Coordinates of C-alpha atoms and ligand atoms in Angstrom, one line a residue:
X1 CA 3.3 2.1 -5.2
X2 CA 0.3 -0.5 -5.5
X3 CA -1.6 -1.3 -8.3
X4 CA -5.0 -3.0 -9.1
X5 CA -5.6 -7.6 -9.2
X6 CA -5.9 -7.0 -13.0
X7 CA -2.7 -4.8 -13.7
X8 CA -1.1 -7.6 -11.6
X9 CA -2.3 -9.8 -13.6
X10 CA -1.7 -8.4 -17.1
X11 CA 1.9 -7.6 -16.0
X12 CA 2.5 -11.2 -14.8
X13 CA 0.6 -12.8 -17.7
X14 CA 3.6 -11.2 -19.6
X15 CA 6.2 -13.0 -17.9
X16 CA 4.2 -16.0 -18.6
X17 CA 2.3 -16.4 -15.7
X18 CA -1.0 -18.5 -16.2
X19 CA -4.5 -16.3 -15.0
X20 CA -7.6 -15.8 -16.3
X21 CA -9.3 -14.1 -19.2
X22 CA -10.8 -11.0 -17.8
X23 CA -11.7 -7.9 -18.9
X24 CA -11.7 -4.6 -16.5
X25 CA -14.8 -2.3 -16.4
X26 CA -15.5 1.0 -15.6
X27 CA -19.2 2.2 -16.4
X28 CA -22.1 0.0 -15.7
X29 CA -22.7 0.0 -19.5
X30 CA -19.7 -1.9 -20.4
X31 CA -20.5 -5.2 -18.5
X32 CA -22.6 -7.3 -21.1
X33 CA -19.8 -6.8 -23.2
X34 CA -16.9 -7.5 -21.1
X35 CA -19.2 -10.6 -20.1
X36 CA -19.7 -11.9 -23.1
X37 CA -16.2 -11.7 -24.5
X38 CA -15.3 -14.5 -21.7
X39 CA -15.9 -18.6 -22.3
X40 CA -18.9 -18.9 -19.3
X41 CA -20.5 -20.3 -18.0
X42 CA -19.2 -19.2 -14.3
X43 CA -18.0 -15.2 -14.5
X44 CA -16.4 -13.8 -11.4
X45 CA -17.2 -10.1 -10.6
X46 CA -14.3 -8.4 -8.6
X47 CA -13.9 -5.0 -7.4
X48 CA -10.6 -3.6 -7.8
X49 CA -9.4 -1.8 -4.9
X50 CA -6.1 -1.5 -3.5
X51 CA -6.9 -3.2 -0.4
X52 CA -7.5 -7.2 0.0
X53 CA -10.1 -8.8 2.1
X54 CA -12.4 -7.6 -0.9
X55 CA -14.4 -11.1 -1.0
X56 CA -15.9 -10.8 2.8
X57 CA -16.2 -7.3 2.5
X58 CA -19.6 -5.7 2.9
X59 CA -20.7 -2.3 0.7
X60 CA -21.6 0.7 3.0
X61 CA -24.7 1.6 0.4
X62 CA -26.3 -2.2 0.2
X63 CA -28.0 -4.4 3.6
X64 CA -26.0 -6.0 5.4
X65 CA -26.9 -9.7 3.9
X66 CA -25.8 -8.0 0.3
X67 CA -23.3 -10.1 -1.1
X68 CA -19.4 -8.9 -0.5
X69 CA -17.1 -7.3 -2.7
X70 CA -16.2 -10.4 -5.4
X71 CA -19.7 -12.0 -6.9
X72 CA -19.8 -15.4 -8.6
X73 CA -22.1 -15.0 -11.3
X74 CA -23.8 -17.9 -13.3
X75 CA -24.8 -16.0 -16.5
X76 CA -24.5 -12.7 -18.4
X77 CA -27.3 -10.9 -16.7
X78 CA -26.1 -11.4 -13.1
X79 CA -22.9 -9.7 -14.3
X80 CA -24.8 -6.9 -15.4
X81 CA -26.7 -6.9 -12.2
X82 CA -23.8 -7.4 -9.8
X83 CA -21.5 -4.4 -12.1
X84 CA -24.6 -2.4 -11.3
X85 CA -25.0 -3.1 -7.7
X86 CA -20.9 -2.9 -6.8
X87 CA -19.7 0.0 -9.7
X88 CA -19.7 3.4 -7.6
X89 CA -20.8 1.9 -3.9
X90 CA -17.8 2.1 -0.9
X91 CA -16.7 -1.3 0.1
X92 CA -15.5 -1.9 3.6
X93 CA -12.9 -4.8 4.2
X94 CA -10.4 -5.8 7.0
X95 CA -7.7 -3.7 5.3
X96 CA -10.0 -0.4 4.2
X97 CA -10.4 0.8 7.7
X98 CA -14.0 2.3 8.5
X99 CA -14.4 4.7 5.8
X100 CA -14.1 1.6 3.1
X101 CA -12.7 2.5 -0.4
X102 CA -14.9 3.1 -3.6
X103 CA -15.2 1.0 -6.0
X104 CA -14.8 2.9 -9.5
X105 CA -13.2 -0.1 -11.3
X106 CA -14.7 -3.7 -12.0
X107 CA -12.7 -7.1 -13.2
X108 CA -15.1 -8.9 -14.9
X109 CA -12.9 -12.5 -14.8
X110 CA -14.0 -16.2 -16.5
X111 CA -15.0 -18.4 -13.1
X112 CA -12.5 -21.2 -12.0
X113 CA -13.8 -24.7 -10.9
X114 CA -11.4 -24.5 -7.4
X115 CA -10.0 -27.7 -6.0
X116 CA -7.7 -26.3 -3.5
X117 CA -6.7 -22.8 -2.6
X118 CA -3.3 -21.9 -2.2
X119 CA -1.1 -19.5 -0.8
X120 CA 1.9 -17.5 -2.3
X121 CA 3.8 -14.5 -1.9
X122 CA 7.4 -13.5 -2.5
X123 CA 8.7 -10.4 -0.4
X124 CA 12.2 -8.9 0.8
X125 CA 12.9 -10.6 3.9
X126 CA 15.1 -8.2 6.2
X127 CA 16.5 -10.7 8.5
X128 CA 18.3 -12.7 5.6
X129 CA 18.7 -9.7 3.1
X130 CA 17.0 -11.8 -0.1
X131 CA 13.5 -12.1 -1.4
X132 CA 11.6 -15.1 0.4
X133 CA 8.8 -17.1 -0.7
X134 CA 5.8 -17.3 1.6
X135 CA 4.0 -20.5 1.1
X136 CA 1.0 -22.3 2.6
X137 CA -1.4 -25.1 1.5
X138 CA -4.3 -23.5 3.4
X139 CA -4.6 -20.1 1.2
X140 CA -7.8 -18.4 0.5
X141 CA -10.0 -16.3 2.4
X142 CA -8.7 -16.9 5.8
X143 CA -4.8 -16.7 5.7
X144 CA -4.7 -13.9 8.2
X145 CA -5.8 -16.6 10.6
X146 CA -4.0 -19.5 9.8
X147 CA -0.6 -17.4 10.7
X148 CA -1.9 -16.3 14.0
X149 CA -3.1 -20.2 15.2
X150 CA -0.8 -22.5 12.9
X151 CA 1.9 -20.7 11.8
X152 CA 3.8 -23.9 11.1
X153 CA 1.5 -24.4 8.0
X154 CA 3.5 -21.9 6.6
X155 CA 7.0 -22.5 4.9
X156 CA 9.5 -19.2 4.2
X157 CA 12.1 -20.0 1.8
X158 CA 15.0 -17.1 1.1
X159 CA 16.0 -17.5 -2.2
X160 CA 19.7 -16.4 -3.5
X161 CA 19.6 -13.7 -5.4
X162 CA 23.3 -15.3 -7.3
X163 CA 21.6 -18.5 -8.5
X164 CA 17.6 -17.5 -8.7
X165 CA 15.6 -20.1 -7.5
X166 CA 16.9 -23.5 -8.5
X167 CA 15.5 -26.8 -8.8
X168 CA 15.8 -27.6 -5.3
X169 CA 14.1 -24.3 -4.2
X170 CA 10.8 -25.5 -6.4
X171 CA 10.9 -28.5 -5.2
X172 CA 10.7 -27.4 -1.6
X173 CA 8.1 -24.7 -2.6
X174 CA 6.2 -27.9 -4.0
X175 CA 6.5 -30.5 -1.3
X176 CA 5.4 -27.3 0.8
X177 CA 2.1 -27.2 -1.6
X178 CA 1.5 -30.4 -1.9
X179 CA 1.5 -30.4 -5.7
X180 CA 1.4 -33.2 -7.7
X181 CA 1.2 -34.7 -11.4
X182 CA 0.8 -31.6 -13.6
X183 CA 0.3 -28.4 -10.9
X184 CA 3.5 -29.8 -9.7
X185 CA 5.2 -29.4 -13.2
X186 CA 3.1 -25.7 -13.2
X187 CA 4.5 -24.9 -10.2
X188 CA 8.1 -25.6 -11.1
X189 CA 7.1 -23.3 -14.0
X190 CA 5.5 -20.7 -11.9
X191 CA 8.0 -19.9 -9.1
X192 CA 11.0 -18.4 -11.6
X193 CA 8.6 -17.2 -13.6
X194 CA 7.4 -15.1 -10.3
X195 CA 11.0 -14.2 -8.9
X196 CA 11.7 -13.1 -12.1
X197 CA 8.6 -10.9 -12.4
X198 CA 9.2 -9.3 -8.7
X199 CA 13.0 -8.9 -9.3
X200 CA 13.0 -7.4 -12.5
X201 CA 10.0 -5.1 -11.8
X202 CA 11.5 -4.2 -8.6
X203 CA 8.6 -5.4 -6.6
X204 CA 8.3 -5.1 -2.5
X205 CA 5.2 -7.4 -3.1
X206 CA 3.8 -10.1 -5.1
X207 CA 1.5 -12.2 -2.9
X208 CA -0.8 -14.6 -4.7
X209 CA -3.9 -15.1 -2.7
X210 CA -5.2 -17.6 -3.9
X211 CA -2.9 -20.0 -6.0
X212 CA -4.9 -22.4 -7.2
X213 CA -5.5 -25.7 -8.3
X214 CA -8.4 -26.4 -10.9
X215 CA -10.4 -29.6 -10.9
X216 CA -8.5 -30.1 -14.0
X217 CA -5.0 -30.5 -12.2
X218 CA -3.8 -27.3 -13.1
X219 CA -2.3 -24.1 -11.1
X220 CA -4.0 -20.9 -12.4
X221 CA -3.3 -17.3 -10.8
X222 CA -6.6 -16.4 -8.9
X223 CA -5.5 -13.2 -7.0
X224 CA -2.9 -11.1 -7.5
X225 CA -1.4 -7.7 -4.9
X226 CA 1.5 -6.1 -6.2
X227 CA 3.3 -3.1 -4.6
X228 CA 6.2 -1.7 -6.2
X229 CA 9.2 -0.1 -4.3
X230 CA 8.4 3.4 -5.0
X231 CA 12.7 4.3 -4.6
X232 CA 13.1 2.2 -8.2
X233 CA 10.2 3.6 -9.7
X234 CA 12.5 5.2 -12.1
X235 CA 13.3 2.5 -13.6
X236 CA 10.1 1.4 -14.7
X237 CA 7.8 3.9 -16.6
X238 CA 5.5 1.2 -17.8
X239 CA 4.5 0.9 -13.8
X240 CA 4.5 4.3 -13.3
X241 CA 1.1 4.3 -16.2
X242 CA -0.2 2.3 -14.2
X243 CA -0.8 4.3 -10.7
X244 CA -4.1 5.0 -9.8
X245 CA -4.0 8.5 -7.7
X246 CA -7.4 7.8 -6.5
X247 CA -6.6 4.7 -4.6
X248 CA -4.1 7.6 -2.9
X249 CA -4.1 9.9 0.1
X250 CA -4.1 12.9 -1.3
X251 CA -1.9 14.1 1.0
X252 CA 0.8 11.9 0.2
X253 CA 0.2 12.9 -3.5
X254 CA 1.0 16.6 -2.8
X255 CA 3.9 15.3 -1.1
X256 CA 5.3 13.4 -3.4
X257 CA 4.7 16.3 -6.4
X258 CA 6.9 18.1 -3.6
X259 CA 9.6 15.5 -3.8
X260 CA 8.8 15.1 -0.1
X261 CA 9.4 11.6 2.0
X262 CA 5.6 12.0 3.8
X263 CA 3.3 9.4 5.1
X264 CA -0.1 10.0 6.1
X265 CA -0.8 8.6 10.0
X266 CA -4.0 8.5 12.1
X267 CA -3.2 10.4 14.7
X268 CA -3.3 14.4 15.8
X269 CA 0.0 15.4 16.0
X270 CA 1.6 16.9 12.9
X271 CA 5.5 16.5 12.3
X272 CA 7.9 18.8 10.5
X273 CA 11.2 17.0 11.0
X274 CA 14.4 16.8 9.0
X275 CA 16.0 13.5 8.6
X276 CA 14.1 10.2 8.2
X277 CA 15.5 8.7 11.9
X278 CA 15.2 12.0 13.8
X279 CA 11.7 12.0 12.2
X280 CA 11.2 8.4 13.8
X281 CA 12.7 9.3 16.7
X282 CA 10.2 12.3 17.4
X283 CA 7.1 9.4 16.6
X284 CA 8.2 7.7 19.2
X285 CA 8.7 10.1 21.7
X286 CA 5.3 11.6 20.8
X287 CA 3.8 8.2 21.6
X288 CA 6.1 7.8 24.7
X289 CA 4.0 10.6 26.4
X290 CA 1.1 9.3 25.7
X291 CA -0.5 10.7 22.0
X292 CA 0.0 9.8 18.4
X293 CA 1.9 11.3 15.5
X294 CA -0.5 12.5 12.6
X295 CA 2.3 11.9 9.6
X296 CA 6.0 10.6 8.9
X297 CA 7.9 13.6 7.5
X298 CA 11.4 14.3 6.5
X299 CA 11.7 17.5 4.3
X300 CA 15.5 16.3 3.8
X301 CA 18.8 17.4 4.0
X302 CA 18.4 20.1 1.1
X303 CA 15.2 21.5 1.4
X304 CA 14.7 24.7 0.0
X305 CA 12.1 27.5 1.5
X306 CA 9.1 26.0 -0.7
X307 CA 9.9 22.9 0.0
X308 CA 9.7 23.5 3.5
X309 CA 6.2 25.7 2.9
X310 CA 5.0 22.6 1.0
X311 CA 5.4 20.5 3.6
X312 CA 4.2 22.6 6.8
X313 CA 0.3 23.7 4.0
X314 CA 0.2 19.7 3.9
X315 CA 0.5 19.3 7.6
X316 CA -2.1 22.1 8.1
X317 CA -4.8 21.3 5.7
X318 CA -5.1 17.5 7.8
X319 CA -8.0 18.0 9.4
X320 CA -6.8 15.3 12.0
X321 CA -3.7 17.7 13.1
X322 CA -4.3 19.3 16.1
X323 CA -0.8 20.9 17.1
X324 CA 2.2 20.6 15.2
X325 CA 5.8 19.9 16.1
X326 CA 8.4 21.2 13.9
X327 CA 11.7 19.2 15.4
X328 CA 15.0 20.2 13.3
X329 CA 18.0 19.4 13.7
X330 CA 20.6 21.4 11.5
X331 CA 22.9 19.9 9.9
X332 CA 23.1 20.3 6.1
X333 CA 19.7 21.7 6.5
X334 CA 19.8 25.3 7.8
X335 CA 17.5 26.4 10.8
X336 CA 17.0 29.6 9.2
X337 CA 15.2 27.9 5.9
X338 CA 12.9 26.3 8.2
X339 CA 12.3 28.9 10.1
X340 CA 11.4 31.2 6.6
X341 CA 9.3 28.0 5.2
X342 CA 7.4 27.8 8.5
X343 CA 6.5 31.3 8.4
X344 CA 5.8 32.2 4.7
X345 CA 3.2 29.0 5.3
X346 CA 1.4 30.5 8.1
X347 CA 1.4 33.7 6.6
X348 CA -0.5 32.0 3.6
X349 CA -2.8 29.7 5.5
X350 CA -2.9 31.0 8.9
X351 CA -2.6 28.9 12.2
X352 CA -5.7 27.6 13.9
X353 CA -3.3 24.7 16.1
X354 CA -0.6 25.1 18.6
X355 CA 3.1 25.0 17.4
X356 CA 6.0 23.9 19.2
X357 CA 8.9 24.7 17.6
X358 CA 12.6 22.7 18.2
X359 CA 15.6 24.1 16.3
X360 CA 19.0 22.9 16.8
X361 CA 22.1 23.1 14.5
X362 CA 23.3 25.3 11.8
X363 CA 22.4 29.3 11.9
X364 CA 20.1 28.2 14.4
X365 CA 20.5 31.7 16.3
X366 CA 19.0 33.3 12.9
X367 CA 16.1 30.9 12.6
X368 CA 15.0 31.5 16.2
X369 CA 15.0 35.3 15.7
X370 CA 13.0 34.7 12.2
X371 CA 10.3 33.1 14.2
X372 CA 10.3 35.7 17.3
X373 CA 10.6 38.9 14.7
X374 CA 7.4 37.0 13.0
X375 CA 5.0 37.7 15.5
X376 CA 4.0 33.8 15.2
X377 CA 2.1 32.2 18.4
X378 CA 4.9 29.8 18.6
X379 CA 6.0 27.6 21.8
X380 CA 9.5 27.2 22.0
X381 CA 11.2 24.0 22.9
X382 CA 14.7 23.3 24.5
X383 CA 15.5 19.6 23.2
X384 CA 13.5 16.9 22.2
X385 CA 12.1 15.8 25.0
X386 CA 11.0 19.0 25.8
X387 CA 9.3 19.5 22.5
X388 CA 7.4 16.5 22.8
X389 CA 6.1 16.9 26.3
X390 CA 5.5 20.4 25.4
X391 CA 2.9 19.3 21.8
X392 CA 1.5 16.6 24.0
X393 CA 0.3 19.1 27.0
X394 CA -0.7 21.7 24.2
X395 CA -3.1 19.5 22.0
X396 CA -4.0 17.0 25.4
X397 CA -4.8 20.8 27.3
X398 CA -7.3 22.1 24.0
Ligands
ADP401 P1 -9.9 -11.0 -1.9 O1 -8.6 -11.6 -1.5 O2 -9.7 -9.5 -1.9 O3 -11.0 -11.4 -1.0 P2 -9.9 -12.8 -4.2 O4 -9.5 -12.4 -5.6 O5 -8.9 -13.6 -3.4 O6 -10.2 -11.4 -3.4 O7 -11.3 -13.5 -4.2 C1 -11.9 -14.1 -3.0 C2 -12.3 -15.5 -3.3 O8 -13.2 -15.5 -4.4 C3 -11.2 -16.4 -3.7 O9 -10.6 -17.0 -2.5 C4 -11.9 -17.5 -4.5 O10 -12.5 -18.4 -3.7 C5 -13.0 -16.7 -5.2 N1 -12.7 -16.3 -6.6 C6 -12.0 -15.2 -6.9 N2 -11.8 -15.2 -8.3 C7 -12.4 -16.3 -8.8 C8 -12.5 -16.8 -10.1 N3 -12.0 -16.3 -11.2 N4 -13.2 -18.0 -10.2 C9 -13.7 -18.6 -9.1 N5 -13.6 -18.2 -7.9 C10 -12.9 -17.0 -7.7
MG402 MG1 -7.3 -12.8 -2.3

């Protein structure tokens, strides 16, 4: 689960982290106020979207030489005049895709005088098991870059989650930052406070883009991404407040109220598929011959009949999906539950796609005859393989 730059930053102000005073906005009418409760002179007027890239972004609604998607603004009436010019208008950035994201939300933050711009995140690093700093003196705008062409101005630093990170660990993390004199005694401040904040709140993500340095010496917060892992979610009901279902696919929302493990894709192939590395295993064979997979779905071991009709009235109401392959392999699950869930959903919403159905596994006899007794349009598939090459020819053949 994401969340918004000033959630971030009112969550890590909380563990003691130092940002700006900023106040978040969400009618046009609210930004004089919001303005004018911050020092000035310099306000910074930032769209909150979950998706980065929001300062080079361009709004679909304003000319192309329109200013992007975070507005410096010298005085209390540009404010007002960049909240009305960004509040409501689709902004387009690197990480949007094409369609771009509305903008429903403003941060309305007091302007820093930058020095330098830094980079910071902390993730889970798989290929040592512990959360890793990602550091790099030449943050900002452009960081994408600077990891393609000079990776090695970037330090990653796994941190042991028995001792937290110690005194040597911030020192690294500073040498790496060239900090010095009192944003060197911030940052030796900063980095537990940070660990702390993405191990206790059970983050996935904390990246800080940029860290900064102020003209006055000092390291401030000036960005902030947070994704949560949505498996330990339980744990934290004060994060769960904060979701923002419009930010969502609505597809994956249905899912989720579904208890469903579904991820929207961008291709035209719908999945049905028990079991999260069969369900992998039928992306990639989809892709092997040659099309792409429209979702990641695994109804799960125990998935009932309207779980199962859940799943297969999400897959159908994509407007992307142009055949659907239902690939179970019966284990726990029963054939015969899918087989029921398939049908009572295309008795309820019809089928306007090809099928190809795979069923393997337990009762799978009694699911098979379920779907011939059902008078369904259904193409039937031997193995996997089969299935696959069998989807691919049907939607490919349309
Ligand atoms: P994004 O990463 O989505 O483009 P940022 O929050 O990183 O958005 O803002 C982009 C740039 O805007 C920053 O790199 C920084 O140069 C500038 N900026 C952002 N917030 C402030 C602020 N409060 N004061 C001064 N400059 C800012
Ligand atoms: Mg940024």
């Amino acid at each position: 689960m994401n969340i918004h730059e000033y959630q971030a930053k009112a969550l890590l102000k909380d563990f003691g982290a130092p940002v700006a005073e900023g106040v978040p906005v969400f009618a046009a009418d609210e930004a004089e106020a919001a303005a004018k409760k911050l020092p000035g002179p310099l306000y910074v007027v930032k769209s909150q979207i979950h998706a980065g890239g929001r300062g080079k972004g361009k709004f679909k609604e304003l000319s192309a030489d329109a200013k992007g998607g975070v507005r410096l603004s010298g005085s209390v009436e540009e404010v007002v005049g960049n909240t009305k010019e960004m509040l409501g208008n689709t902004l387009v950035t690197k990480q949007t895709g094409p369609a771009g994201k509305q903008v429903n939300r403003l941060y309305i933050e007091d302007g820093a005088d930058i020095d330098r711009e830094l980079y910071l995140s902390i993730l889970v690093d798989r290929t040592v098991g512990r959360p890793a700093f990602v550091v790099s003196t030449e943050g900002g705008m452009d960081i994408e870059a600077v990891a393609e062409e000079t990776p090695e101005k970037i330090l990653t630093l796994a941190i042991d989650p028995e001792t937290g990170v110690t005194a040597a660990d911030s020192a690294k993390l500073c040498d790496a930052l060239e900090l010095q004199g009192e944003a060197r005694s911030d940052g030796e401040t900063l980095f537990p406070i940070l660990y702390k904040a993405f191990t206790e709140k059970d983050m996935s993500l904390l990246e800080v883009n940029p860290l900064i340095v102020m003209e006055n010496g000092r390291l401030r917060v000036l960005d902030a991404k947070v994704s949560f892992d949505g498996n330990a979610l339980f744990r934290h009901p004060d994060i769960v407040e904060l979701r923002d279902v419009t930010e969502e696919d609505e597809k994956e929302i249905e899912a989720s109220k579904h208890d469903l493990a579904y991820v929207a894709l961008d291709g035209n192939i719908g999945c049905m598929v028990n079991g999260a590395g069969l369900a992998m295993a039928t992306m990639d064979i989809i892709k092997l011959y040659g099309a792409e997979p429209a979702n990641f779905l695994d109804v799960g071991g125990g998935a009932t009949t309207e779980k199962v009709t859940a799943a297969f009235k999400i897959i159908t109401a994509d407007p992307a999906v142009e055949g659907i392959l239902v690939n179970i392999f019966g284990g726990i699950m029963r054939c015969d539950v899918i087989a029921e869930g398939v049908v009572t959903a295309v008795k309820e919403v019809g089928l306007k796609v090809p099928l190809v159905v795979r069923l393997e596994g337990t009762n799978v006899e009694k699911g098979k005859k379920i779907i011939n007794e059902s008078g369904l349009n259904v193409i039937a598939a031997d193995d996997l393989d089969d299935a696959a090459k069998k989807i691919v020819k049907a939607v490919k053949g349309a």
